[in-house]
PDB file of C-alpha atoms in Angstrom:
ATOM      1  CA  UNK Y 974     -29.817  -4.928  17.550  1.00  0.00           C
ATOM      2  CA  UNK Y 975     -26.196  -4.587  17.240  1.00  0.00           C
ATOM      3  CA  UNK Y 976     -24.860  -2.396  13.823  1.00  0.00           C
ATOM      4  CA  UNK Y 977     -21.462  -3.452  11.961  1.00  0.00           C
ATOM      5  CA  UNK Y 978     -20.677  -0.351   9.493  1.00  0.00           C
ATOM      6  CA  UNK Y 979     -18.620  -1.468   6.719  1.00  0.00           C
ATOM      7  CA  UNK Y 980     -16.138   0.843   4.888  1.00  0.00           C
ATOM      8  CA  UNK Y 981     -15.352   0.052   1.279  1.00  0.00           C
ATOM      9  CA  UNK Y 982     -14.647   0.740  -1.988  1.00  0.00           C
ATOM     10  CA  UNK Y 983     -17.819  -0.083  -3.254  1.00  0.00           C
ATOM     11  CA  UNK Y 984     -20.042   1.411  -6.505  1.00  0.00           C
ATOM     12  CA  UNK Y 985     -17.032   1.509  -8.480  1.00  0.00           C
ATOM     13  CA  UNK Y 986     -16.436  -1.622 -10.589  1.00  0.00           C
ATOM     14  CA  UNK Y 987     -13.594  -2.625  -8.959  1.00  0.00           C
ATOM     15  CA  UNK Y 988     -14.168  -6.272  -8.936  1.00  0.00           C
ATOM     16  CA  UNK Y 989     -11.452  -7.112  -5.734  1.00  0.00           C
ATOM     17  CA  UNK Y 990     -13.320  -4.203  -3.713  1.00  0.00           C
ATOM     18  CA  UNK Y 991     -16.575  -5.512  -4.411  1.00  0.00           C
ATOM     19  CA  UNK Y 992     -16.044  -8.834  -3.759  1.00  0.00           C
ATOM     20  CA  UNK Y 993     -14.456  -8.260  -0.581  1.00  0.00           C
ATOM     21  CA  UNK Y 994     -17.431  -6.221   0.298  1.00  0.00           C
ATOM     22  CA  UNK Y 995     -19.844  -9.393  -0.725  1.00  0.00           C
ATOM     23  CA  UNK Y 996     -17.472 -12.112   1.051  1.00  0.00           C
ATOM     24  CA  UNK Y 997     -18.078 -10.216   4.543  1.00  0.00           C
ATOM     25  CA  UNK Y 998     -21.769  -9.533   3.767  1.00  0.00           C
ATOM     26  CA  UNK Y 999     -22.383 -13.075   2.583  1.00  0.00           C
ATOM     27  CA  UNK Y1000     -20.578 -14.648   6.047  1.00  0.00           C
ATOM     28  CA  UNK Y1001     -22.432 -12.309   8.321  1.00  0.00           C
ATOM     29  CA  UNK Y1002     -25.705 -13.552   6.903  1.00  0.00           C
ATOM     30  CA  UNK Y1003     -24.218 -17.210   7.030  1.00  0.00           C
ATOM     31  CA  UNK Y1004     -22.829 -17.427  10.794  1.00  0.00           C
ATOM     32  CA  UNK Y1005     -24.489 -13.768  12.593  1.00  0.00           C
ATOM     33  CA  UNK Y1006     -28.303 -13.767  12.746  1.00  0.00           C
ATOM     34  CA  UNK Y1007     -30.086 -11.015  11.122  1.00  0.00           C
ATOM     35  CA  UNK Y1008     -32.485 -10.923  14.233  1.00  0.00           C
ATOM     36  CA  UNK Y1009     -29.455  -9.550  16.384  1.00  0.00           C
ATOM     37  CA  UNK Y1010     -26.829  -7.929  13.740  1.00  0.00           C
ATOM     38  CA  UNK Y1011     -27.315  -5.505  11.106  1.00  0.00           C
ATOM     39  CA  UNK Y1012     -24.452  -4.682   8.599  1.00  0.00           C
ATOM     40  CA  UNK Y1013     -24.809  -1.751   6.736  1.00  0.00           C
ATOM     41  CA  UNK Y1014     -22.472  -0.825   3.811  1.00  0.00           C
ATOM     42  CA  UNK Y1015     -21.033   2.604   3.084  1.00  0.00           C
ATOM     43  CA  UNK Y1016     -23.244   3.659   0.351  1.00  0.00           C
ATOM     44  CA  UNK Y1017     -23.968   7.403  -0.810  1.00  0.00           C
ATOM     45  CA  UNK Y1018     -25.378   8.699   2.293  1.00  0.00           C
ATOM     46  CA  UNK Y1019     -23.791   7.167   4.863  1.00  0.00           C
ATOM     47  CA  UNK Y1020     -22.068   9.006   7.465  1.00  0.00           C
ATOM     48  CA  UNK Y1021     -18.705   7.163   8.163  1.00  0.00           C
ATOM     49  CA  UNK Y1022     -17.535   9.601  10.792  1.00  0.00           C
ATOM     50  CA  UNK Y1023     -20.762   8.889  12.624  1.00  0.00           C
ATOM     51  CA  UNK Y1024     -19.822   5.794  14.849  1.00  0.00           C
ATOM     52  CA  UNK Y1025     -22.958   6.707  17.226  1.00  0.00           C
ATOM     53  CA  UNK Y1026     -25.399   4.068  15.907  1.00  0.00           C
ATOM     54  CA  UNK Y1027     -22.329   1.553  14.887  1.00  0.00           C
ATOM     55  CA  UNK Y1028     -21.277  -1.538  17.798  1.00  0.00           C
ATOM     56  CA  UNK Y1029     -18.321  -2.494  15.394  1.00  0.00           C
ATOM     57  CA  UNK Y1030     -16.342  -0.223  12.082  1.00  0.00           C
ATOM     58  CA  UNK Y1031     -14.609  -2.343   9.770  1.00  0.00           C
ATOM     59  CA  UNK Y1032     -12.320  -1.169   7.083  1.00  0.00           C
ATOM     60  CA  UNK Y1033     -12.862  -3.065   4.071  1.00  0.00           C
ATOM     61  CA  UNK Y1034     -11.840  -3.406   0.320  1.00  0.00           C
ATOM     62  CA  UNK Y1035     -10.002  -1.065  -1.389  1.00  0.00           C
ATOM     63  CA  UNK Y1036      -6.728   1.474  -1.314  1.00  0.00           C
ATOM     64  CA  UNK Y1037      -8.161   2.765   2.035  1.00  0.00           C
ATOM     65  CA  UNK Y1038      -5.080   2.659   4.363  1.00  0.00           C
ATOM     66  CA  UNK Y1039      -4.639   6.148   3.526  1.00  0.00           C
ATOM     67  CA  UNK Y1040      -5.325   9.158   6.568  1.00  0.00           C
ATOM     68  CA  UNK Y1041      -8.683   9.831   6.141  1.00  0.00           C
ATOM     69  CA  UNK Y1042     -10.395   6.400   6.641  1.00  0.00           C
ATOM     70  CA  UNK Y1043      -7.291   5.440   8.917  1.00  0.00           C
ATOM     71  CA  UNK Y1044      -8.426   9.134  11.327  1.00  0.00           C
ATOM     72  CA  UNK Y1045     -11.802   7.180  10.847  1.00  0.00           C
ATOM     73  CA  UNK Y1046     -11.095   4.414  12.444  1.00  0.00           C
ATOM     74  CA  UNK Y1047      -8.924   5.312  14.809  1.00  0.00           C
ATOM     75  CA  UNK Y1048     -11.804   7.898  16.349  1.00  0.00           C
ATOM     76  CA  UNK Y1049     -13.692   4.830  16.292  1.00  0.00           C
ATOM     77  CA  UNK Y1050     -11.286   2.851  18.503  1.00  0.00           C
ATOM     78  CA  UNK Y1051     -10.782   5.965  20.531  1.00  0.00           C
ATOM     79  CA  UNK Y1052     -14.587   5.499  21.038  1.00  0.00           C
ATOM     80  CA  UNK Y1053     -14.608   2.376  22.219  1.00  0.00           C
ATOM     81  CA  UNK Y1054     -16.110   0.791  19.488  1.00  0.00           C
ATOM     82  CA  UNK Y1055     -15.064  -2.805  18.240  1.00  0.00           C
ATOM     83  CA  UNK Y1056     -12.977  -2.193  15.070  1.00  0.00           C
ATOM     84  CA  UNK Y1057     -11.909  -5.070  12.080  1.00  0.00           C
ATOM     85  CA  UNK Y1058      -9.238  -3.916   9.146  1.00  0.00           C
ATOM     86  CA  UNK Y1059     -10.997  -6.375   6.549  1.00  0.00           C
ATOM     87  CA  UNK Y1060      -7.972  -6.629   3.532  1.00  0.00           C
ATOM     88  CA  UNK Y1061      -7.231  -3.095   2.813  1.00  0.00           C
ATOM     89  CA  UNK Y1062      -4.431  -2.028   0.829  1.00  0.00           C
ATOM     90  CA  UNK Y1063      -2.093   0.465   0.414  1.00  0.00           C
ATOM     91  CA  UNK Y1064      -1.249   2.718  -2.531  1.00  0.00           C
ATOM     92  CA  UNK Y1065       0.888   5.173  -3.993  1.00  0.00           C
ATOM     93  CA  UNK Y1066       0.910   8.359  -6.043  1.00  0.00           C
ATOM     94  CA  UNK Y1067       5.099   8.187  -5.924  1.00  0.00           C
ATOM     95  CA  UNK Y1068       6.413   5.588  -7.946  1.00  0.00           C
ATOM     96  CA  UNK Y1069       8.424   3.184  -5.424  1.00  0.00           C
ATOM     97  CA  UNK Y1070      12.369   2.033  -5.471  1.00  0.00           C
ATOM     98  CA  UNK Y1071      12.475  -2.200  -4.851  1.00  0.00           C
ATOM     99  CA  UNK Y1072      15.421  -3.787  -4.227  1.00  0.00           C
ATOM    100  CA  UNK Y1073      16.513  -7.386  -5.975  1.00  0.00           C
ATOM    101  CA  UNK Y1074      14.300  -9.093  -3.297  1.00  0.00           C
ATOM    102  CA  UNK Y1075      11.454  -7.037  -4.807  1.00  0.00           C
ATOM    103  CA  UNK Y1076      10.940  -5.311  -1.244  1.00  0.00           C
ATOM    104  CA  UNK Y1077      10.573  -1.513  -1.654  1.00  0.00           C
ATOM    105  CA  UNK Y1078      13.490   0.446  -0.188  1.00  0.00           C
ATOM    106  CA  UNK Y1079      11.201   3.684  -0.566  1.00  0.00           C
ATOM    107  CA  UNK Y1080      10.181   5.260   3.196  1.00  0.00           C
ATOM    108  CA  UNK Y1081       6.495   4.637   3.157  1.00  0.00           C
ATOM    109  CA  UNK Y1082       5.520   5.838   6.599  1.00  0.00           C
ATOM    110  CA  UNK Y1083       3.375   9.118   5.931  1.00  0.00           C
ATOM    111  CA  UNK Y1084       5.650  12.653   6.696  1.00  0.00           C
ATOM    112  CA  UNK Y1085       4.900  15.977   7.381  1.00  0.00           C
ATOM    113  CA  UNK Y1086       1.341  17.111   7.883  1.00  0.00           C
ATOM    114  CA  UNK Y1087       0.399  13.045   7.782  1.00  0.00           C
ATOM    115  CA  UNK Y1088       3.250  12.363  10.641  1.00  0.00           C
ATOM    116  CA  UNK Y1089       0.675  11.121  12.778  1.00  0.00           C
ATOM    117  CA  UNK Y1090      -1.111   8.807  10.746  1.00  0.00           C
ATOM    118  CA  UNK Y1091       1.593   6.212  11.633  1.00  0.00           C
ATOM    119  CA  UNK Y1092       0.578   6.257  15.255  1.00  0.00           C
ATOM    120  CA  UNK Y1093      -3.001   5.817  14.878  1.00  0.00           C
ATOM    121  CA  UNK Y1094      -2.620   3.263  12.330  1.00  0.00           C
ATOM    122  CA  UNK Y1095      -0.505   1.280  15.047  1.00  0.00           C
ATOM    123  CA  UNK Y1096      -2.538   2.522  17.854  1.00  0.00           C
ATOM    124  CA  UNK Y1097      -5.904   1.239  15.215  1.00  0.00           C
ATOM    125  CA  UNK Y1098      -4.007  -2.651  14.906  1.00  0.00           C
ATOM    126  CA  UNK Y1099      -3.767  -2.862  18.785  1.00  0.00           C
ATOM    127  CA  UNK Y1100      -7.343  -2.735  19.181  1.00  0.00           C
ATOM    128  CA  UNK Y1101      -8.419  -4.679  16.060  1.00  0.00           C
ATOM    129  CA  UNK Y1102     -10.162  -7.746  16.264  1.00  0.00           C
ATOM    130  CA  UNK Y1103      -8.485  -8.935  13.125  1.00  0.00           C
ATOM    131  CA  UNK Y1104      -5.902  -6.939  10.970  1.00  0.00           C
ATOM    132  CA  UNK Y1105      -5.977  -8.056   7.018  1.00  0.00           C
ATOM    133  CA  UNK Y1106      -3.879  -6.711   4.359  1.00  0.00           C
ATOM    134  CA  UNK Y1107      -3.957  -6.997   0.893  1.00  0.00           C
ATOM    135  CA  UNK Y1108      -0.799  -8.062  -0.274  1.00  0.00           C
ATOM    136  CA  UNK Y1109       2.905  -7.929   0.524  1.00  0.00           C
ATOM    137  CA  UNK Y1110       3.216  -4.223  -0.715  1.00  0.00           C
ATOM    138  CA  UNK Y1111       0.515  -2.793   1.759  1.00  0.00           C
ATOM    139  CA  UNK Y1112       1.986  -4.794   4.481  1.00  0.00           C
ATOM    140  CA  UNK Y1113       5.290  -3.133   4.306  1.00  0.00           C
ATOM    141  CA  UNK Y1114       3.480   0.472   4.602  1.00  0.00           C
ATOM    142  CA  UNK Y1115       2.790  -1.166   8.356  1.00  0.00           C
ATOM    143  CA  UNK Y1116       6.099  -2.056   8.864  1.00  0.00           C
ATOM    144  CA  UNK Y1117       7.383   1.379   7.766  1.00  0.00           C
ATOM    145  CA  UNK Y1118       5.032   3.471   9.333  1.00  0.00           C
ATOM    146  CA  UNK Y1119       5.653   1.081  12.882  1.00  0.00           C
ATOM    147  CA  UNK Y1120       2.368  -0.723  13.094  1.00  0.00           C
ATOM    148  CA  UNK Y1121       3.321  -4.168  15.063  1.00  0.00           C
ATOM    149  CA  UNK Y1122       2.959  -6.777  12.412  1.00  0.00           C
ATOM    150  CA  UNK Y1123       2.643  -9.757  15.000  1.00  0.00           C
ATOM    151  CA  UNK Y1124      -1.449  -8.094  14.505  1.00  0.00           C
ATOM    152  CA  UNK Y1125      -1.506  -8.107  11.605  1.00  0.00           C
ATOM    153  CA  UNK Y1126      -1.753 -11.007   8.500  1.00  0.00           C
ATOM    154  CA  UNK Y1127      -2.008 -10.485   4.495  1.00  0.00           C
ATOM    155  CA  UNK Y1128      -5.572 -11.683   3.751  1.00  0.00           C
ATOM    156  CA  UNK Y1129      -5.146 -11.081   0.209  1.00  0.00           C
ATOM    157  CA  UNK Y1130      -7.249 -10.347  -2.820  1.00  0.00           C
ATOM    158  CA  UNK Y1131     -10.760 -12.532  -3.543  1.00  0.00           C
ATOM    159  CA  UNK Y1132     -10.199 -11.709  -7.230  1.00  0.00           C
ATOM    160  CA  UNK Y1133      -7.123 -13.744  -7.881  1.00  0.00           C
ATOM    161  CA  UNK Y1134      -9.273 -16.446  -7.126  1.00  0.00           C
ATOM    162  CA  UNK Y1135     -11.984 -16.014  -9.493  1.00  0.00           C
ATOM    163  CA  UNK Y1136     -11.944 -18.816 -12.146  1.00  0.00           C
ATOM    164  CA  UNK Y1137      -9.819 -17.680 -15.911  1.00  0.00           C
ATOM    165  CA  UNK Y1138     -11.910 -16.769 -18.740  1.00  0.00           C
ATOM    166  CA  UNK Y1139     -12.084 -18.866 -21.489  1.00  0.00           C
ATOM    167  CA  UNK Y1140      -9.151 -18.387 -23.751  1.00  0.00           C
ATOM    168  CA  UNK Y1141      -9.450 -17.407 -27.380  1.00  0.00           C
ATOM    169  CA  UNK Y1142      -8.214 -20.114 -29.822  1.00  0.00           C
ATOM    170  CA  UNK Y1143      -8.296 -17.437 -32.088  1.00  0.00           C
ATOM    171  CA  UNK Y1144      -4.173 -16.963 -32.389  1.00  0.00           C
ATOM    172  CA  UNK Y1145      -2.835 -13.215 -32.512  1.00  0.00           C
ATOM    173  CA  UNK Y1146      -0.695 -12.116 -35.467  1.00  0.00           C
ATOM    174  CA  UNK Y1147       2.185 -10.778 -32.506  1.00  0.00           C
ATOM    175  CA  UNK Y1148       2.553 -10.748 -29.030  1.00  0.00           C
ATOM    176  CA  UNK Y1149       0.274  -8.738 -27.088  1.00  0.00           C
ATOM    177  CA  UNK Y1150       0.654  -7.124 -23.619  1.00  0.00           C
ATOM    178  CA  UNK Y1151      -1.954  -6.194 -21.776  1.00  0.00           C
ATOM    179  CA  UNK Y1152      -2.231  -2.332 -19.813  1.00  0.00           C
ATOM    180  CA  UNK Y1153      -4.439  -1.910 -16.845  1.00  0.00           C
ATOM    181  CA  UNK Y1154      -5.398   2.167 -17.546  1.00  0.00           C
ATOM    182  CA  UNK Y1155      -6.948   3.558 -14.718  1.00  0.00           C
ATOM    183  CA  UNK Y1156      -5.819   4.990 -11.148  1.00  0.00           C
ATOM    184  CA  UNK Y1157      -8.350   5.502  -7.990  1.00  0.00           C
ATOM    185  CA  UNK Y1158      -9.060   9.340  -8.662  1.00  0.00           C
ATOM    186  CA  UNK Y1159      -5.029  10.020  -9.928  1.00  0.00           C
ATOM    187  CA  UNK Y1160      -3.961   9.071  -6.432  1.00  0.00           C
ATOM    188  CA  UNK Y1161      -1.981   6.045  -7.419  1.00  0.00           C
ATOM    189  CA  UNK Y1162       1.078   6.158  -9.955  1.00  0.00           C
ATOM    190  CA  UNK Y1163       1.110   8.000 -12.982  1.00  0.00           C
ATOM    191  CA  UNK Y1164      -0.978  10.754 -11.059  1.00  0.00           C
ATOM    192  CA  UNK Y1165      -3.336  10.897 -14.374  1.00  0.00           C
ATOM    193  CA  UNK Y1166      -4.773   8.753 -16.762  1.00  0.00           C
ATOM    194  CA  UNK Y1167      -6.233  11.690 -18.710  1.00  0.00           C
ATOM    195  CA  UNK Y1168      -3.542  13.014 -20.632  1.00  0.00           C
ATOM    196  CA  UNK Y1169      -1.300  10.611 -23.112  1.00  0.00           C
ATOM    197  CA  UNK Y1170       2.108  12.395 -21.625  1.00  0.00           C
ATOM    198  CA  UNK Y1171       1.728  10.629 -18.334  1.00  0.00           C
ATOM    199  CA  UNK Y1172       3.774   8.195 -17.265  1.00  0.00           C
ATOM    200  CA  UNK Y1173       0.711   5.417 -18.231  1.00  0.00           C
ATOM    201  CA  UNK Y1174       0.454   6.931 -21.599  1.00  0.00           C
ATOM    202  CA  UNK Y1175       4.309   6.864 -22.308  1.00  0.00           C
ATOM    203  CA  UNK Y1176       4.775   3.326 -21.064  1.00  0.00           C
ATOM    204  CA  UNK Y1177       2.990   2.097 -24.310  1.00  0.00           C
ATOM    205  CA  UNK Y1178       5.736   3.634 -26.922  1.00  0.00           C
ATOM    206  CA  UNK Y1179       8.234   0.913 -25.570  1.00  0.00           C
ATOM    207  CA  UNK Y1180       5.751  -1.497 -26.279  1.00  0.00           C
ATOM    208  CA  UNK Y1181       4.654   0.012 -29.528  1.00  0.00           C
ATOM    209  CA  UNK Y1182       8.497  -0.052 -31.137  1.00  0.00           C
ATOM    210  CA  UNK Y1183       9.166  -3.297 -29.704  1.00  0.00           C
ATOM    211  CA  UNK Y1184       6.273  -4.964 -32.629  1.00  0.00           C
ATOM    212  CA  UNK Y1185       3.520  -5.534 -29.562  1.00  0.00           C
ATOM    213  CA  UNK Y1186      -0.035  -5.465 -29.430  1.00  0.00           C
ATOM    214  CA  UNK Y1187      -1.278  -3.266 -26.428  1.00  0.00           C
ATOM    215  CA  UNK Y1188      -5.002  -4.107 -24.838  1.00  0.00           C
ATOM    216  CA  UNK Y1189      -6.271  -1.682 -22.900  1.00  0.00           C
ATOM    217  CA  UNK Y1190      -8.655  -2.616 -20.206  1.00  0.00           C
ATOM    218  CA  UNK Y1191     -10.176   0.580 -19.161  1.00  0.00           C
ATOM    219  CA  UNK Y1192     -10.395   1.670 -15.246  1.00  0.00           C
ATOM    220  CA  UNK Y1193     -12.762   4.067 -13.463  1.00  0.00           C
ATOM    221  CA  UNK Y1194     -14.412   6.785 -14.122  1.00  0.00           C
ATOM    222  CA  UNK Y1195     -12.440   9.018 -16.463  1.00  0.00           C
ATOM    223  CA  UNK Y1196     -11.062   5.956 -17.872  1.00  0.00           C
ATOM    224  CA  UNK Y1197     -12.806   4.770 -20.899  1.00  0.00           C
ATOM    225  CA  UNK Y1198     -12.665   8.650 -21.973  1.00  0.00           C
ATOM    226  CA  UNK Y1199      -8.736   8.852 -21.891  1.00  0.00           C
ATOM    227  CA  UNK Y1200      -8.251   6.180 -24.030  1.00  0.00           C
ATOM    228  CA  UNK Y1201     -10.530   7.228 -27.045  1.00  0.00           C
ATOM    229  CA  UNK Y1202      -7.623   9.677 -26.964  1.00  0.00           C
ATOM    230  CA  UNK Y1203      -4.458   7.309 -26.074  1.00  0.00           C
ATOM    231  CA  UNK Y1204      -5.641   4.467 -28.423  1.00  0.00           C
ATOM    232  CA  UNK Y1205      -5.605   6.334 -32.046  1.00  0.00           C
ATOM    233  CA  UNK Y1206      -1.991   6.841 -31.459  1.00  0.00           C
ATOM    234  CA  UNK Y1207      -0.531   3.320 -31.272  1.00  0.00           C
ATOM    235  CA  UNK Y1208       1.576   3.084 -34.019  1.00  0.00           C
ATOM    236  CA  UNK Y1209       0.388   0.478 -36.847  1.00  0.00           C
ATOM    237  CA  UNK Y1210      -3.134  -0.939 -37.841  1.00  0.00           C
ATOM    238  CA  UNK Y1211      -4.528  -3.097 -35.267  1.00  0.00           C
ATOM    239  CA  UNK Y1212      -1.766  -2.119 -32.591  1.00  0.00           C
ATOM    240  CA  UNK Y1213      -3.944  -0.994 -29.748  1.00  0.00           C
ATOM    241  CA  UNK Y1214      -7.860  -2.419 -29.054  1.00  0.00           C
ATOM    242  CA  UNK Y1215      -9.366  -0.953 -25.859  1.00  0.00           C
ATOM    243  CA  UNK Y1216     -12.297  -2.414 -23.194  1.00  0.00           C
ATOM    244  CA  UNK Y1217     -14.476  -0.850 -20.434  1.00  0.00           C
ATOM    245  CA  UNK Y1218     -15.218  -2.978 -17.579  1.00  0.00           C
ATOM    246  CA  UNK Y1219     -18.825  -4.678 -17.220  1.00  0.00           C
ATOM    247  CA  UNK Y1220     -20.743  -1.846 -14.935  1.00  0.00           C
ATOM    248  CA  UNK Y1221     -21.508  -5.094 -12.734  1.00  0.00           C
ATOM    249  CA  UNK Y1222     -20.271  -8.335 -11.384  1.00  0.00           C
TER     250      UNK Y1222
END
């Protein structure tokens, strides 16, 4: 029986993460038979830095080109094992310049104590079966951190291709912008959704002077709490309505 680990950001109600997660379950099951290959999912309780029992590690959905899961997989490759980058992204706690071309002009290779993260990641896409990004963003963080991009492809995001809800005929009295509240454990920009003087929480008083409608659709975990305490300050009656995400897909 030959084991296929899969790394991901999964449990979380992140609905690209999942997904990503069910795509690669769904086409093992359709094209790998279950009498030879078992794919097991990091769940609570799984050892990821225990490539023993694993044939193949694959990185999948989520912000997880960061140096722990990169150190994972790159032990992994050091091992001998078969390793797969499955559309993982990229993010940022920094907020990032872009130029008029809307490429970032910010160094993104990791400094410091995380120097060497750069050289496993390359060292990681040399011995990849297949190297998928998520988007243009992430795939920059290669080329700045000197991973050779002729391995490596932008796979993209399943959830831009789920289908639209159905739209409201129900017309709003203004304009209203929508505000995606929520980081991955305050490691992506605005460094905390908790507190209303972030840079999250101030981003709304533009909005709020300019006569908009904000609707908050909450993130993870701390998420829904933060805005019981962000929404009672939008300025006006009806200014600010707030949503948790469904706990499943």
């Amino acid at each position: 029986m030959k084991r296929i680990l899969y790394l991901g950001w999964i449990g979380f109600g992140n609905i690209g993460d999942e997904l990503m997660w069910l795509l690669f379950r769904d086409l093992c099951r359709n094209h790998l038979s279950s009498k030879v290959y078992d794919v097991i999912p990091s769940i609570p309780g799984v050892d990821i830095r225990n490539h023993g029992p694993y044939d193949t590690i694959v990185l999948g959905g989520g912000s997880l080109l960061i140096p722990g899961y990169i150190d994972v997989m790159y032990q992994a490759a050091e091992k001998g094992k078969k390793v797969l980058i499955w559309g993982s992204g990229h993010d940022r706690q920094e907020f990032p310049h872009m130029d008029d071309t809307g490429r970032i002009s910010t160094p993104l290779a990791y400094s410091g104590e995380h120097r060497p993260t750069g050289g496993k990641l390359a060292e990681v896409a040399r011995q990849s079966v297949f190297f998928g990004v998520r988007g243009p963003l992430s795939m920059q963080f290669l080329e700045h951190s000197g991973v050779p991009l002729e391995r490596t492809v932008i796979s993209g995001d399943p959830g831009f291709l789920l289908p639209s809800p159905a739209r409201s005929e129900r017309k709003a009295s203004r304009p209203m912008i929508g505000v995606n509240w929520g980081t991955a454990y305050n490691r992506i920009y605005g460094g905390s959704r908790g507190e209303p003087g972030t840079p999250s929480g101030r981003s709304a008083s533009p909005v709020d002077m300019a006569g908009l409608r904000r609707y908050h659709l909450s993130g993870m975990g701390s998420g829904p709490g933060s805005l019981r305490t962000v929404v009672p300050e939008a300025r006006g009656p009806g200014a600010c309505q707030a949503r948790s995400p469904s706990p499943s897909l």
